[in-house]
XYZ file of C-alpha atoms in Angstrom:
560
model
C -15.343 -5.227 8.604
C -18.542 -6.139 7.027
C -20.704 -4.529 10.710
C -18.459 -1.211 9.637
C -19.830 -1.004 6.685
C -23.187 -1.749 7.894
C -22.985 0.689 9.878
C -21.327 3.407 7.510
C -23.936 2.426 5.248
C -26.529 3.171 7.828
C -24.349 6.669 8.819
C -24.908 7.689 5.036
C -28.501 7.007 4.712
C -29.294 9.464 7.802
C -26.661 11.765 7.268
C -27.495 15.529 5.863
C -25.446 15.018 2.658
C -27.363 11.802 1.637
C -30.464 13.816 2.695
C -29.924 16.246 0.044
C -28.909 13.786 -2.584
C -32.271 12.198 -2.181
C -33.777 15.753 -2.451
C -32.227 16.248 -5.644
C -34.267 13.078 -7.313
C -37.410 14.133 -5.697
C -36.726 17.380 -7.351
C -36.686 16.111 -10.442
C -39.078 14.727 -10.756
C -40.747 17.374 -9.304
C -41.580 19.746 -12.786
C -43.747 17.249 -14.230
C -46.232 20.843 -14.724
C -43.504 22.382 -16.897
C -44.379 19.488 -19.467
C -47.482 20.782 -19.947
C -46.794 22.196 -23.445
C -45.768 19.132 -24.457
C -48.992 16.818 -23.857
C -51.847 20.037 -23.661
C -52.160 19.215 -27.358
C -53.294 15.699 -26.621
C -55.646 16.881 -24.017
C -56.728 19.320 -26.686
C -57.143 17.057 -29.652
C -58.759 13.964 -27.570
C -61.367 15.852 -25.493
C -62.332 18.742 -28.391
C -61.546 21.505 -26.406
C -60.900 25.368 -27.409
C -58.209 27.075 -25.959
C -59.688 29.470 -23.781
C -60.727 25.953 -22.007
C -57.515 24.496 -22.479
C -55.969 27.510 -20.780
C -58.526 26.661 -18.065
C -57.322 23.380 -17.412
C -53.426 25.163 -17.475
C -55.026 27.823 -14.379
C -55.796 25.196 -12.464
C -52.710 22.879 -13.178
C -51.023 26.528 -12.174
C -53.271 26.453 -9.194
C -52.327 23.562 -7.824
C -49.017 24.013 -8.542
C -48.409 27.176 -6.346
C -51.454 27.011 -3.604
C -49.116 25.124 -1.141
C -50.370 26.424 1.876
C -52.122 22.712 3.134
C -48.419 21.211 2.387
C -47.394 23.966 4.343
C -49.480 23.446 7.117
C -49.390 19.607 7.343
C -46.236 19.519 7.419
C -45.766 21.613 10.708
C -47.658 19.271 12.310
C -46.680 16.065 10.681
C -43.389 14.533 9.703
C -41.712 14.841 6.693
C -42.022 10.930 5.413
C -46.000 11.771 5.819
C -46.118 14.935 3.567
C -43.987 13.297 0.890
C -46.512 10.412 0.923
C -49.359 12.787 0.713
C -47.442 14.071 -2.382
C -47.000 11.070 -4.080
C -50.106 9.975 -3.494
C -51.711 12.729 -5.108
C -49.547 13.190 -8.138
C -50.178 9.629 -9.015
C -54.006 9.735 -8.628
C -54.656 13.255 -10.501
C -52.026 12.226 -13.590
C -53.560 8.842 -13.834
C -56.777 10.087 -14.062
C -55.589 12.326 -16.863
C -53.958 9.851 -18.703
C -57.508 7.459 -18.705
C -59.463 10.089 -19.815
C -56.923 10.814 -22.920
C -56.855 7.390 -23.535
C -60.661 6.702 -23.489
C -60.129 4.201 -21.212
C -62.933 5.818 -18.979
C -65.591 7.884 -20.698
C -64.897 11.595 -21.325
C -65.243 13.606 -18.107
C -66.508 16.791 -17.771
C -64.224 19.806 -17.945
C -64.404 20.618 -14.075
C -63.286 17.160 -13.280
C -60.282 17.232 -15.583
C -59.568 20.634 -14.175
C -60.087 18.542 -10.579
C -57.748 16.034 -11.727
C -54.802 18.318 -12.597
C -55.010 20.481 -9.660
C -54.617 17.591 -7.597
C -51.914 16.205 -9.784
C -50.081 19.731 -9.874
C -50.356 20.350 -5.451
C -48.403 17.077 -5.236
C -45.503 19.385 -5.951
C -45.997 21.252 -3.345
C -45.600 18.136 -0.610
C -42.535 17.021 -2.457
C -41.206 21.172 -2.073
C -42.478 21.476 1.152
C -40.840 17.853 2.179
C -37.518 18.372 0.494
C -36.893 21.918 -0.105
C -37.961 23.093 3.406
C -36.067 20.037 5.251
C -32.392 21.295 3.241
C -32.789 24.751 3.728
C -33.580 24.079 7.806
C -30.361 21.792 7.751
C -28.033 24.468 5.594
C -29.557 27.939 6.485
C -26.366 29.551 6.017
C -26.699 28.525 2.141
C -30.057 28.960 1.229
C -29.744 31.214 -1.545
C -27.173 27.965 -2.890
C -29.760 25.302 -1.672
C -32.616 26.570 -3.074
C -30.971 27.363 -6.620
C -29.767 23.603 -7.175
C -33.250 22.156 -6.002
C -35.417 24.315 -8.126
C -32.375 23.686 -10.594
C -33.364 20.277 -10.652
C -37.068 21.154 -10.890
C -36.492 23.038 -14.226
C -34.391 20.120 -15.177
C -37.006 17.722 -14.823
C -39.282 17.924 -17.867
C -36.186 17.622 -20.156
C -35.271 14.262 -17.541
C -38.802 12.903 -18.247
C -38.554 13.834 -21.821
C -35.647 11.567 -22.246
C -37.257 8.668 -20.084
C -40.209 8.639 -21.719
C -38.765 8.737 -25.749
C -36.873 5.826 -24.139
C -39.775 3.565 -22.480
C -42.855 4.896 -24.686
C -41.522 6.134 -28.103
C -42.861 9.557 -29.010
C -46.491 8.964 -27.541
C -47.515 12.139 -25.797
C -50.330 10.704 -24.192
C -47.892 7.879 -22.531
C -45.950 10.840 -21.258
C -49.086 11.630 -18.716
C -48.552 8.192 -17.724
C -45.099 8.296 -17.176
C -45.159 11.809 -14.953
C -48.454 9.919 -12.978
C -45.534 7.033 -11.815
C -42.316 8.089 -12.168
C -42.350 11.184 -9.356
C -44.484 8.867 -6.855
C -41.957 5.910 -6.766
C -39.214 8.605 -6.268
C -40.832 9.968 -2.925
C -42.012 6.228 -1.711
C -38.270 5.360 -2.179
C -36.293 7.747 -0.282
C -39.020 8.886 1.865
C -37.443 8.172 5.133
C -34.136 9.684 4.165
C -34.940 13.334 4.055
C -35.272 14.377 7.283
C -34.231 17.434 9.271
C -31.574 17.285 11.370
C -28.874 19.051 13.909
C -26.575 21.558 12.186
C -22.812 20.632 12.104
C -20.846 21.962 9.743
C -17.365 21.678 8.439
C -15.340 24.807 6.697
C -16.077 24.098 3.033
C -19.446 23.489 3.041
C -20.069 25.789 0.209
C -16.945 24.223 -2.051
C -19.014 20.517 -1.272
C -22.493 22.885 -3.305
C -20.072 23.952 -5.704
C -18.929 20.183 -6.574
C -23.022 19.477 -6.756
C -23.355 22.105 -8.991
C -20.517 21.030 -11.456
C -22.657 17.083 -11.664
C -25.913 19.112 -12.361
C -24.062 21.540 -15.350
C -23.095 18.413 -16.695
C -26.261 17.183 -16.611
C -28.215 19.885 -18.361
C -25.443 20.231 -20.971
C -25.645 16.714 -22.173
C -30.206 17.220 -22.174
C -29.380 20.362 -23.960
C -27.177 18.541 -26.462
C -29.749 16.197 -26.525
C -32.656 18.437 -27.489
C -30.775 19.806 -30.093
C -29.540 16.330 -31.677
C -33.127 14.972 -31.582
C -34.071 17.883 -33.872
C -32.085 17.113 -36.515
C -30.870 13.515 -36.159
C -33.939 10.692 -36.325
C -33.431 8.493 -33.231
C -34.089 4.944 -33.286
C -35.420 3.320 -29.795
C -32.188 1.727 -28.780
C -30.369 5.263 -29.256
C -33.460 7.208 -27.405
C -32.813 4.192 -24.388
C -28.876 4.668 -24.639
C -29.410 8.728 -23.867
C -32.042 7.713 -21.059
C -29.326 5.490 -19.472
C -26.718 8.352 -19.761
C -29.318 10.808 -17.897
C -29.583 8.371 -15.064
C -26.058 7.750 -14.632
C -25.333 11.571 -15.021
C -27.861 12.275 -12.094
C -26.666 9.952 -9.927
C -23.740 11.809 -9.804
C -24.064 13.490 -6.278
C -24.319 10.041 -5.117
C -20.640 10.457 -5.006
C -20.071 13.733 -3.900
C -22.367 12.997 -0.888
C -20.725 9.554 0.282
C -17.799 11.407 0.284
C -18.593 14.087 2.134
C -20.489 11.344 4.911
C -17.032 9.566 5.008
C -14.774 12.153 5.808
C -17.324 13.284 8.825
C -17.621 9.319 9.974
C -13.557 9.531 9.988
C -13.656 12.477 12.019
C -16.343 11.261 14.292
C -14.365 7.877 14.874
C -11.315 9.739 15.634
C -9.798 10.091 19.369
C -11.648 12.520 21.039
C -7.787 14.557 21.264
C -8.260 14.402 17.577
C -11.260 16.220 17.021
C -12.275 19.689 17.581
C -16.159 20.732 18.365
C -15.684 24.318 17.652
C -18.572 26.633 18.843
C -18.202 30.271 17.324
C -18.026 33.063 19.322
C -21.094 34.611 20.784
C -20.073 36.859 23.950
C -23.049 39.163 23.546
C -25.826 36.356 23.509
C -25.032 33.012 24.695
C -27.112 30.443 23.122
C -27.066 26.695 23.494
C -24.252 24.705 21.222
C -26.932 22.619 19.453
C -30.447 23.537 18.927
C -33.018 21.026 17.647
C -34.531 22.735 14.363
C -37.947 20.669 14.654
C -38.455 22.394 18.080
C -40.800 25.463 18.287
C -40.123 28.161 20.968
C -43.083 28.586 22.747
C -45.399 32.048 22.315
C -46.613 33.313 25.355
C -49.432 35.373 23.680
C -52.032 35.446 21.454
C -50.939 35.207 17.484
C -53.897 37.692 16.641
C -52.664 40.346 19.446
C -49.340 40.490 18.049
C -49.896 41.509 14.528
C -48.757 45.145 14.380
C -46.375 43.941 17.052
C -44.124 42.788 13.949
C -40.559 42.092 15.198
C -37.450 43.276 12.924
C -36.778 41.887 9.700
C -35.054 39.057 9.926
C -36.491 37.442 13.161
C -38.971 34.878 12.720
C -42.626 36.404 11.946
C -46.084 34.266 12.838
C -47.928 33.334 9.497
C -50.103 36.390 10.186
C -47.503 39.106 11.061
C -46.164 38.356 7.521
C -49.069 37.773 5.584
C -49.968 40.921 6.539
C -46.670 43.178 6.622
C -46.082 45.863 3.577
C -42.901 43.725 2.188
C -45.026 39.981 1.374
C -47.440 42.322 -0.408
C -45.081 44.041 -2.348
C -43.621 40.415 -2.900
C -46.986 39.401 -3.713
C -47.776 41.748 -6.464
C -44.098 41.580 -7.971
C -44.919 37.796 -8.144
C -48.238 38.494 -9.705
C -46.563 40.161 -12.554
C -43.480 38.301 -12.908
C -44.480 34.383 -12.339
C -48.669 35.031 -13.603
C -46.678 35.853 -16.962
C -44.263 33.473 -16.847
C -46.708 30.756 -16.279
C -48.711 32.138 -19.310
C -45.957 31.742 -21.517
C -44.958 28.474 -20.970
C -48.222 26.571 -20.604
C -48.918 28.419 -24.264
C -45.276 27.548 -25.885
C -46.674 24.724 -27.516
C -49.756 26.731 -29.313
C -47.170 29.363 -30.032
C -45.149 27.478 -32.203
C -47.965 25.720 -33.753
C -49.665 29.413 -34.564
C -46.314 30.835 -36.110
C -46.223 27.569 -38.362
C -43.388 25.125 -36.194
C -43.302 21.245 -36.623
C -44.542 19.168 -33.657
C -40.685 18.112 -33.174
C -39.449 21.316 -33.094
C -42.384 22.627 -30.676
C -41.308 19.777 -28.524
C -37.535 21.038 -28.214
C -39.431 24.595 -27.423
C -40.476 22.938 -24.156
C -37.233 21.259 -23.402
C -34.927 24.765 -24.096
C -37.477 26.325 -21.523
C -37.066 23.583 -19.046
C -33.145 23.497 -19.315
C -32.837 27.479 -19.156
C -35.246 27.143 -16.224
C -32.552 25.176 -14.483
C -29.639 27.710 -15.569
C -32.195 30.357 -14.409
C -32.496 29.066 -10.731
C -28.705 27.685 -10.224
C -27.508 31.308 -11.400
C -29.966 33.382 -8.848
C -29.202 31.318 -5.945
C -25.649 31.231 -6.377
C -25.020 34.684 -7.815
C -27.143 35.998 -5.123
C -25.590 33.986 -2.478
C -22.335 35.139 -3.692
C -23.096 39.057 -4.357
C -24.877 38.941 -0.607
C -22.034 37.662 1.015
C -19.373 39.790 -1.028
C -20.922 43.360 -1.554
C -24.279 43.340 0.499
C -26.327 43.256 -2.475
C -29.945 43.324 -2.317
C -31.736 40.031 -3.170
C -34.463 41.549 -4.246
C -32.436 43.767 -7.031
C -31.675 40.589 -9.145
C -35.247 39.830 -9.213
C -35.889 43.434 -10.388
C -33.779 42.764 -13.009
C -35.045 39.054 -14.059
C -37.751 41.145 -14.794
C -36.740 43.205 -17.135
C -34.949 40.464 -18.571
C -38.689 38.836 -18.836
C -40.178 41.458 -20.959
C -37.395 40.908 -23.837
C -38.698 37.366 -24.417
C -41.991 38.264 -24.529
C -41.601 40.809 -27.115
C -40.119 38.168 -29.170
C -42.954 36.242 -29.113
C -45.339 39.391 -30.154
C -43.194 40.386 -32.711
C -41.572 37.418 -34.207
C -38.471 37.204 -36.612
C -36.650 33.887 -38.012
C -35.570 32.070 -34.987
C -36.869 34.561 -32.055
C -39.192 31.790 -30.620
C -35.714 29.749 -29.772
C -34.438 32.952 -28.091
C -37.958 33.513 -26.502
C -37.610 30.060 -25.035
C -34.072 30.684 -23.706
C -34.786 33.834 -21.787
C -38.363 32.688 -20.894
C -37.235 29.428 -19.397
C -33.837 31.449 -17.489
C -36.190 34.302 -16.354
C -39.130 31.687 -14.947
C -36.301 29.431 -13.039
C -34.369 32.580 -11.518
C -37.688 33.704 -9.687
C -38.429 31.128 -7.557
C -35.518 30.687 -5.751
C -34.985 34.380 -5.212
C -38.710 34.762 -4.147
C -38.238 31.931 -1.399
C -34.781 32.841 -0.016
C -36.038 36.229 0.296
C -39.180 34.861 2.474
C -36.819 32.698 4.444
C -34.662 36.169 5.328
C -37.005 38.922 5.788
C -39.729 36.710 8.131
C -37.210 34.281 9.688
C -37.355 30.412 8.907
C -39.671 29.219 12.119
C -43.075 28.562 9.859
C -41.153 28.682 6.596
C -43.306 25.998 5.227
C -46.270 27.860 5.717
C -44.940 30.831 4.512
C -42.955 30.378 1.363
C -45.927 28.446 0.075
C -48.223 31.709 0.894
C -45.710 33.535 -0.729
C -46.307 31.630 -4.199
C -50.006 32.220 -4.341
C -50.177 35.566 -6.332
C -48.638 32.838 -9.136
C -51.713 31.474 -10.132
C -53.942 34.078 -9.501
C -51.484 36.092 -12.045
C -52.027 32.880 -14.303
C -55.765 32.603 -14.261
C -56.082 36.661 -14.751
C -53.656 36.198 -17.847
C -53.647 33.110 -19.515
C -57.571 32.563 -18.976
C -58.863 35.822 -18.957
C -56.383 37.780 -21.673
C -54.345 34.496 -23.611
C -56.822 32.176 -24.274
C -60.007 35.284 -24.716
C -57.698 36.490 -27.280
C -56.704 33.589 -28.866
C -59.783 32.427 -29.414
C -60.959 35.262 -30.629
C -58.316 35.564 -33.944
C -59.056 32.043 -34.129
C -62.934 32.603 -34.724
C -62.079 35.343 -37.091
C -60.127 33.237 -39.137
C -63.263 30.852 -39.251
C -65.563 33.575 -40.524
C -63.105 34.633 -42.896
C -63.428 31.107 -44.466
C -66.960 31.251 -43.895
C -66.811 28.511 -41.469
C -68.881 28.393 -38.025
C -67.454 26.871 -34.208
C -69.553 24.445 -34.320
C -68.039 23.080 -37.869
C -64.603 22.540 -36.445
C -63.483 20.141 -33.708
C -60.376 22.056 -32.394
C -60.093 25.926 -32.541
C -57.060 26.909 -34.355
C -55.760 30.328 -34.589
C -52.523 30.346 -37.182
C -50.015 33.628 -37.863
C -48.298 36.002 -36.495
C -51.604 38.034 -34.825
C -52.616 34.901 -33.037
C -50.372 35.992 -29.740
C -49.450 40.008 -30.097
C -51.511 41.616 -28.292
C -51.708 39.049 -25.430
C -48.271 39.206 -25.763
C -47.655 43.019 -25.327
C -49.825 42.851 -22.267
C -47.478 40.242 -20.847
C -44.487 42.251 -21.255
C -46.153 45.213 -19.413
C -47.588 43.469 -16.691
C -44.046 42.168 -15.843
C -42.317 45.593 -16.812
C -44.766 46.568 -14.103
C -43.749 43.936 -11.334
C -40.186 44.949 -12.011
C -41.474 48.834 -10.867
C -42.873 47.295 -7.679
C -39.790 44.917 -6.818
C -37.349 47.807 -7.283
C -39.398 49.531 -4.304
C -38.903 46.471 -2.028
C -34.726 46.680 -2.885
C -35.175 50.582 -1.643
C -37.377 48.883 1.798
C -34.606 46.207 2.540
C -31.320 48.085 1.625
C -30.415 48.704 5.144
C -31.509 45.351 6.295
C -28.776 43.402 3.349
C -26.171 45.994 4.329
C -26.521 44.428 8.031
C -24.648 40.252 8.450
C -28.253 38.492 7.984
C -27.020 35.288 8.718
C -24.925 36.142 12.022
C -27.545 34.431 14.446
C -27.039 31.136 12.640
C -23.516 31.110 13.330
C -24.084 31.267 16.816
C -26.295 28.424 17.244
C -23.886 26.218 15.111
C -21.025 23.741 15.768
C -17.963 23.304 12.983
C -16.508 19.919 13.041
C -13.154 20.460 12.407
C -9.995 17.487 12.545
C -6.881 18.232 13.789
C -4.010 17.111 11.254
């Protein structure tokens, strides 16, 4: 008895279900850049910096955050335990750094090696995507759309996870927050860094009810943070209370535990059985015969040249070389849709917590800004990769008219913010944080189905990069110029020089309009280009995009 469980135990630590369990931790853990808003004031305060170089440090945190192309690259050469180590690594060295420098443990460094330190901290997140995200969507490419919603789910989830640890360990220390996001994410890669791994594709018939369960223990989840966040506001917590709603967030994401061991058990039952008792079903293929299992870390050999077969692209669809789809019409009409849509996004969150300060918000209430985001971030990424899963499957839809339509969504929020009423910075944050989640799945599962999934971890991480070039052009260049700007005004007005004031304030309504505006047309403009790319793929969605991955699948099935 006690060897079978040994060796069920063993079965469930290497199974796919466990795999993506794991995943789901890493993920959240994952956001720690999303918490920006919360501890940029520190960094602000500590170091005497203006915004225009705080916004700096927030292009290169951006930077780092979406230039995933090494991650992408290492890991299709290496395996995945190595690139999640590289991750973890990095996030702890580049946070910890941070967190010295806040402290004055170290003396104060100069701004290019702060910006140094939170580029590296911000690319961990790409080895913990690249290990995780890339590794479940090889093992369940018939879900993507699903997969990729409930990790990046967990990803928006995360600063409001972290939020809750860290009232619980630290108290409400923002500066022991950097601390916190420098361990925290590293132990959770070292620990289940051998678990996530890619493996054969076997499948049972309701594989997509087993997501659904996952996604009822996440809802859960980010009701009881959002209940949370709104409690904290009004009701003073006392340590012991802040530790008693840390414990509950731990427990509540440990939830999948269950749904996974459950799903390894009934496929260890059904691999025990007789063989008369068990079915290996392989579907139908009569027109193309293809081997019953194939071995997704294997790469079909290419007989010629990668530079000679550039404007030799093959259909949509089929798997593209890294050069064939950086360089096809459809990743650069992804790429300046993403420009628009996630360079504005990314403005507007790594500002949130100047925003409230300008239109006259306590620190505790700017603080719940930042958690709303990150909670409708999760809602934002679970509802595009399901409701695009779904409205594929059922009516053919276009993936790339939801994202169209996020961004339109988009431009509401940020005309909230540049024309404020009582309470519009709460709505702001709702539609901000849904709209920022519910592009980043849809942007990946689009990559993974117009350019095939063979160098999908090079590719969806090229397919990010017009992110924080979008960032630096408007948080740096238009944000933080104009900020600054009202802010110096208001020191003439008072006649007051820069060099009489530590920290560059700007406070009132002005402070953000016209950056503001700018946003909303930038993204009103990224919506224009990612309507052409629906009329590009129509005919490609109408066709069944998923039929080859049928055919190269087996469907464990048990007889009754």
């Amino acid at each position: 008895m006690g060897n079978e469980c040994a060796h069920f135990s063993l079965h469930v630590l290497r199974g796919r279900w466990f795999s993506v369990f794991a995943s789901f931790l890493i993920m959240a853990g994952a956001g720690a850049t999303y918490l920006f808003g919360t501890y940029s004031k520190e960094i602000k305060s500590s170091l005497g910096y203006d915004q225009q170089t705080l916004n700096l440090m927030g292009f290169f945190k951006d930077l780092g955050a979406n230039f995933g192309v090494p991650s992408g690259l290492i890991a299709e050469i290496t395996p995945t335990w190595f690139v999640l180590l590289v991750g973890s690594a990095m996030n702890f060295t580049g946070y910890f750094m941070i967190w010295l420098a806040v402290t004055g443990k170290i003396s104060k460094p100069k701004v290019w090696q702060m910006c140094l330190y939170i580029c590296i901290g911000a690319n961990s997140q790409n080895f913990a995507n690249t290990g995780a995200l890339v590794t479940c969507v090889k093992n369940f490419p018939e879900s993507r759309g699903i997969m990729l919603g409930l990790l990046k789910g967990f990803v928006g989830l995360s600063g409001a996870i972290l939020t809750q640890i860290y009232l619980a360990v630290y108290g409400n220390d923002s500066k022991s927050l950097i601390l916190l996001i420098a361990w925290l994410p590293a132990a959770l890669s070292v620990v289940f860094v051998y678990t996530i791994r890619t493996t054969k594709v076997i499948r049972h018939p309701n594989e997509v009810n087993v997501f659904y369960r996952f996604l009822y223990a996440s809802i859960v989840l980010a009701l009881f943070l959002m209940a949370m966040t709104i409690i904290q506001k009004f009701v003073i917590f006392s340590q012991a209370a802040y530790a008693a709603s840390a414990t509950a967030v731990c427990v509540l994401l440990f939830l999948p535990l269950g749904v996974a061991v459950k799903e390894e058990l009934v496929f260890w039952k059904l691999k025990n059985q007789p063989p008369n008792e068990v079915v290996i079903v392989k579907e139908d293929s009569k027109l193309d015969p293809k081997p019953i299992l194939q071995d997704p870390e294997s790469k079909s050999p290419s007989n010629s040249n990668c530079f000679f077969t550039i404007c030799d692209k093959p259909p949509r669809g089929e798997d593209y070389t890294i050069l064939q789809a950086l360089l096809s019409m459809d990743m650069l009409i992804l790429f300046l849709a993403t420009l628009g849509g996630l360079g504005s996004s990314l403005t507007a969150v790594d500002n949130l917590g100047q925003i409230g300060e300008s239109l006259g918000y306590p620190t505790k209430t700017i603080k719940s800004f930042v958690s709303l985001v990150s909670i409708w971030n999760y809602f934002g990424r679970v509802f595009s990769g399901f409701v695009s899963e779904s409205l594929l499957v059922k009516y053919k839809t276009p993936r790339p008219l939801l994202m169209t339509l996020v961004l339109l969504l988009a431009c509401v929020g940020y005309l909230m913010i540049a024309f404020p009423f009582n309470g519009s910075v709460y709505i702001a944050s709702v539609i901000i944080g849904f709209t920022f989640g519910a592009q980043l799945p849809l942007l990946f599962a689009i990559i993974s189905e117009l350019f095939g999934l063979k160098y999908y971890s090079t590719l969806f991480n090229c397919g990010q990069l017009a992110s924080p070039l979008g960032s630096y052009i408007l948080n740096v260049k238009v944000t933080g110029l104009l900020y600054d700007r009202a802010a110096l005004k208001e020191l003439a007005s008072k006649g007051l020089e820069r060099s009489s004031v530590k920290e560059l304030i700007c406070i009132g309504v002005h402070c953000y309009r016209n950056s503001f505006v700018i946003l909303a047309s930038v993204t009103f403009f990224g919506a224009l280009v990612s309507l052409v790319l629906v009329a590009r793929t129509r005919e490609f969605y109408k066709s069944d995009i998923y039929k080859k991955f049928r055919e190269n699948d087996e469907i464990l099935e048990g007889k009754p």
